[in-house]
Amino acid sequence: MAKATTIKEALAKWEEKNGQKASEAKEVKLYGQIPPVERMDESLSTLVNCEKLSLSTNCIERIANLNSLKNLRILSLGRNNIKNLNGLEAVGDTLEELWISYNFIEKLRGIRVMKKLKVLYMSNNLVKDWVVAAEFARLAELPLLEDLVFVGNPLQEKYASDQKNNWIEEATKRVPKLKKLDGTLVIKQEEEEEGGN
């Protein structure tokens, strides 16, 4: 089996392809490396100007080494092997969008540090329940979160398949600031009533 691509190697390939120093770039795309990246290693620290980093479609298991990415606004980690959200603390004050669909996340512990997060795409993960350590309620602690994609998680599938329970209604009750859920605009009852006056 081929040895994994390191971040350093992926950055060298990116620089050669783009004719630019990664340390100066605002957007760096390291998705779908062959062989795949397995670790977010210390080479990420060179990306001091990066605002959008894509590491999707690799084999990363842990979020790490984001301390030097003080300008990071969008982080794309979809289609990896990530099991939790630990490691996001370093970008908690800047990150506005987290794209982390198609991973193995069961718990949302670690999300509360994301004070600027507006967009969270985390479809097709393993979040199962409203109440297990109040997982879903953790999202309500994010003051700016307005766009959430959660489709494909066991919790969403359970509610979507049961006609007696309305997924959008239940989810927006728990995270009332949402404007968009699973690609659908959320219209709240109060807003409808205010609009009628």
Short mmCIF file of N, CA and C in Angstrom, two decimals, residues 19-92:
data_model
loop_
_atom_site.label_atom_id
_atom_site.label_comp_id
_atom_site.label_asym_id
_atom_site.label_seq_id
_atom_site.Cartn_x
_atom_site.Cartn_y
_atom_site.Cartn_z
N GLY A 19 1.79 28.06 -9.15
CA GLY A 19 2.82 29.07 -9.35
C GLY A 19 2.77 30.16 -8.28
N GLN A 20 2.46 29.78 -7.08
CA GLN A 20 2.28 30.73 -5.98
C GLN A 20 2.78 30.07 -4.69
N LYS A 21 3.26 30.88 -3.76
CA LYS A 21 3.65 30.34 -2.46
C LYS A 21 2.39 30.12 -1.63
N ALA A 22 2.27 28.95 -1.06
CA ALA A 22 1.10 28.63 -0.25
C ALA A 22 1.01 29.56 0.96
N SER A 23 2.14 29.98 1.48
CA SER A 23 2.15 30.86 2.65
C SER A 23 1.54 32.23 2.35
N GLU A 24 1.45 32.59 1.07
CA GLU A 24 0.87 33.88 0.68
C GLU A 24 -0.57 33.76 0.19
N ALA A 25 -1.02 32.54 -0.06
CA ALA A 25 -2.34 32.32 -0.67
C ALA A 25 -3.48 32.51 0.32
N LYS A 26 -4.60 33.01 -0.19
CA LYS A 26 -5.82 33.15 0.61
C LYS A 26 -6.66 31.87 0.54
N GLU A 27 -6.50 31.11 -0.55
CA GLU A 27 -7.25 29.86 -0.72
C GLU A 27 -6.30 28.75 -1.13
N VAL A 28 -6.35 27.63 -0.37
CA VAL A 28 -5.48 26.50 -0.66
C VAL A 28 -6.34 25.24 -0.73
N LYS A 29 -6.24 24.54 -1.87
CA LYS A 29 -7.03 23.33 -2.09
C LYS A 29 -6.12 22.11 -2.12
N LEU A 30 -6.26 21.28 -1.08
CA LEU A 30 -5.47 20.06 -0.98
C LEU A 30 -6.38 18.83 -0.94
N TYR A 31 -7.53 18.94 -1.58
CA TYR A 31 -8.49 17.84 -1.55
C TYR A 31 -8.11 16.72 -2.51
N GLY A 32 -8.56 15.52 -2.22
CA GLY A 32 -8.39 14.37 -3.10
C GLY A 32 -6.96 14.04 -3.46
N GLN A 33 -6.06 14.10 -2.51
CA GLN A 33 -4.66 13.77 -2.78
C GLN A 33 -4.51 12.26 -3.03
N ILE A 34 -3.59 11.90 -3.91
CA ILE A 34 -3.32 10.49 -4.19
C ILE A 34 -1.83 10.26 -3.99
N PRO A 35 -1.44 9.38 -3.06
CA PRO A 35 -2.27 8.77 -2.02
C PRO A 35 -2.81 9.86 -1.08
N PRO A 36 -3.87 9.54 -0.34
CA PRO A 36 -4.53 10.56 0.49
C PRO A 36 -3.70 11.04 1.68
N VAL A 37 -4.03 12.26 2.11
CA VAL A 37 -3.46 12.83 3.34
C VAL A 37 -4.12 12.13 4.52
N GLU A 38 -3.34 11.71 5.50
CA GLU A 38 -3.88 11.06 6.69
C GLU A 38 -3.79 11.93 7.93
N ARG A 39 -2.88 12.91 7.93
CA ARG A 39 -2.67 13.74 9.13
C ARG A 39 -2.62 15.22 8.76
N MET A 40 -3.26 16.02 9.58
CA MET A 40 -3.13 17.47 9.47
C MET A 40 -1.88 17.83 10.28
N ASP A 41 -0.73 17.79 9.63
CA ASP A 41 0.53 17.95 10.35
C ASP A 41 0.95 19.41 10.48
N GLU A 42 2.10 19.62 11.14
CA GLU A 42 2.57 20.96 11.46
C GLU A 42 2.88 21.82 10.23
N SER A 43 2.96 21.25 9.05
CA SER A 43 3.20 22.03 7.83
C SER A 43 2.06 23.01 7.55
N LEU A 44 0.89 22.76 8.14
CA LEU A 44 -0.23 23.69 7.98
C LEU A 44 0.10 25.06 8.57
N SER A 45 1.04 25.12 9.49
CA SER A 45 1.38 26.38 10.15
C SER A 45 1.92 27.43 9.19
N THR A 46 2.34 27.01 8.00
CA THR A 46 2.85 27.97 7.02
C THR A 46 1.73 28.76 6.34
N LEU A 47 0.49 28.33 6.49
CA LEU A 47 -0.63 28.96 5.77
C LEU A 47 -1.21 30.15 6.54
N VAL A 48 -0.36 31.11 6.86
CA VAL A 48 -0.76 32.22 7.72
C VAL A 48 -1.77 33.17 7.07
N ASN A 49 -1.84 33.22 5.75
CA ASN A 49 -2.77 34.11 5.06
C ASN A 49 -4.03 33.40 4.58
N CYS A 50 -4.08 32.10 4.78
CA CYS A 50 -5.17 31.29 4.24
C CYS A 50 -6.51 31.64 4.88
N GLU A 51 -7.51 31.91 4.03
CA GLU A 51 -8.88 32.18 4.47
C GLU A 51 -9.79 30.98 4.19
N LYS A 52 -9.44 30.20 3.15
CA LYS A 52 -10.24 29.02 2.81
C LYS A 52 -9.28 27.85 2.56
N LEU A 53 -9.46 26.79 3.35
CA LEU A 53 -8.61 25.61 3.25
C LEU A 53 -9.47 24.40 2.97
N SER A 54 -9.15 23.69 1.90
CA SER A 54 -9.88 22.48 1.56
C SER A 54 -8.97 21.26 1.68
N LEU A 55 -9.38 20.36 2.57
CA LEU A 55 -8.68 19.09 2.77
C LEU A 55 -9.65 17.92 2.60
N SER A 56 -10.73 18.15 1.90
CA SER A 56 -11.75 17.11 1.76
C SER A 56 -11.26 15.96 0.89
N THR A 57 -11.95 14.85 0.97
CA THR A 57 -11.67 13.63 0.21
C THR A 57 -10.23 13.16 0.43
N ASN A 58 -9.90 12.95 1.69
CA ASN A 58 -8.63 12.38 2.09
C ASN A 58 -8.93 11.31 3.15
N CYS A 59 -7.99 10.98 4.01
CA CYS A 59 -8.22 9.98 5.06
C CYS A 59 -7.84 10.54 6.43
N ILE A 60 -8.12 11.81 6.65
CA ILE A 60 -7.78 12.48 7.90
C ILE A 60 -8.68 11.99 9.02
N GLU A 61 -8.08 11.66 10.17
CA GLU A 61 -8.84 11.17 11.31
C GLU A 61 -9.03 12.21 12.40
N ARG A 62 -8.14 13.20 12.48
CA ARG A 62 -8.18 14.19 13.56
C ARG A 62 -7.94 15.59 13.02
N ILE A 63 -8.69 16.56 13.56
CA ILE A 63 -8.45 17.96 13.24
C ILE A 63 -7.30 18.44 14.12
N ALA A 64 -6.28 19.01 13.50
CA ALA A 64 -5.09 19.41 14.27
C ALA A 64 -4.30 20.49 13.54
N ASN A 65 -3.40 21.13 14.29
CA ASN A 65 -2.40 22.07 13.76
C ASN A 65 -2.99 23.25 12.99
N LEU A 66 -4.04 23.85 13.54
CA LEU A 66 -4.65 25.02 12.92
C LEU A 66 -4.24 26.32 13.62
N ASN A 67 -3.35 26.25 14.61
CA ASN A 67 -3.00 27.40 15.44
C ASN A 67 -2.51 28.62 14.67
N SER A 68 -1.80 28.45 13.58
CA SER A 68 -1.24 29.59 12.85
C SER A 68 -2.21 30.15 11.79
N LEU A 69 -3.33 29.51 11.62
CA LEU A 69 -4.28 29.94 10.58
C LEU A 69 -5.24 30.98 11.15
N LYS A 70 -4.71 32.15 11.48
CA LYS A 70 -5.47 33.20 12.17
C LYS A 70 -6.49 33.90 11.27
N ASN A 71 -6.42 33.66 9.96
CA ASN A 71 -7.35 34.30 9.02
C ASN A 71 -8.36 33.32 8.44
N LEU A 72 -8.33 32.08 8.91
CA LEU A 72 -9.17 31.04 8.31
C LEU A 72 -10.66 31.31 8.55
N ARG A 73 -11.42 31.39 7.46
CA ARG A 73 -12.86 31.62 7.53
C ARG A 73 -13.65 30.39 7.09
N ILE A 74 -13.10 29.61 6.13
CA ILE A 74 -13.80 28.43 5.60
C ILE A 74 -12.86 27.23 5.66
N LEU A 75 -13.34 26.16 6.30
CA LEU A 75 -12.57 24.93 6.41
C LEU A 75 -13.40 23.79 5.85
N SER A 76 -12.87 23.13 4.84
CA SER A 76 -13.57 22.02 4.19
C SER A 76 -12.85 20.72 4.51
N LEU A 77 -13.55 19.85 5.26
CA LEU A 77 -12.98 18.56 5.68
C LEU A 77 -13.92 17.41 5.34
N GLY A 78 -14.83 17.60 4.41
CA GLY A 78 -15.77 16.55 4.05
C GLY A 78 -15.08 15.32 3.49
N ARG A 79 -15.73 14.19 3.62
CA ARG A 79 -15.24 12.91 3.08
C ARG A 79 -13.85 12.55 3.60
N ASN A 80 -13.75 12.48 4.94
CA ASN A 80 -12.54 12.03 5.61
C ASN A 80 -12.95 10.96 6.62
N ASN A 81 -12.15 10.73 7.63
CA ASN A 81 -12.45 9.74 8.68
C ASN A 81 -12.50 10.39 10.05
N ILE A 82 -12.95 11.63 10.11
CA ILE A 82 -12.96 12.40 11.35
C ILE A 82 -14.08 11.92 12.26
N LYS A 83 -13.73 11.72 13.54
CA LYS A 83 -14.69 11.17 14.50
C LYS A 83 -15.19 12.20 15.51
N ASN A 84 -14.50 13.34 15.65
CA ASN A 84 -14.95 14.37 16.59
C ASN A 84 -14.49 15.75 16.12
N LEU A 85 -14.96 16.77 16.82
CA LEU A 85 -14.67 18.15 16.43
C LEU A 85 -13.57 18.79 17.26
N ASN A 86 -12.86 18.01 18.04
CA ASN A 86 -11.73 18.54 18.80
C ASN A 86 -10.68 19.07 17.83
N GLY A 87 -10.01 20.15 18.24
CA GLY A 87 -8.97 20.74 17.40
C GLY A 87 -9.41 22.02 16.72
N LEU A 88 -10.69 22.36 16.85
CA LEU A 88 -11.20 23.58 16.21
C LEU A 88 -10.96 24.83 17.06
N GLU A 89 -10.56 24.64 18.32
CA GLU A 89 -10.39 25.77 19.24
C GLU A 89 -9.51 26.86 18.64
N ALA A 90 -8.48 26.46 17.92
CA ALA A 90 -7.51 27.42 17.37
C ALA A 90 -8.14 28.39 16.37
N VAL A 91 -9.23 28.00 15.73
CA VAL A 91 -9.87 28.88 14.74
C VAL A 91 -11.27 29.31 15.19
N GLY A 92 -11.55 29.13 16.46
CA GLY A 92 -12.87 29.45 17.02
C GLY A 92 -13.28 30.90 16.86
#
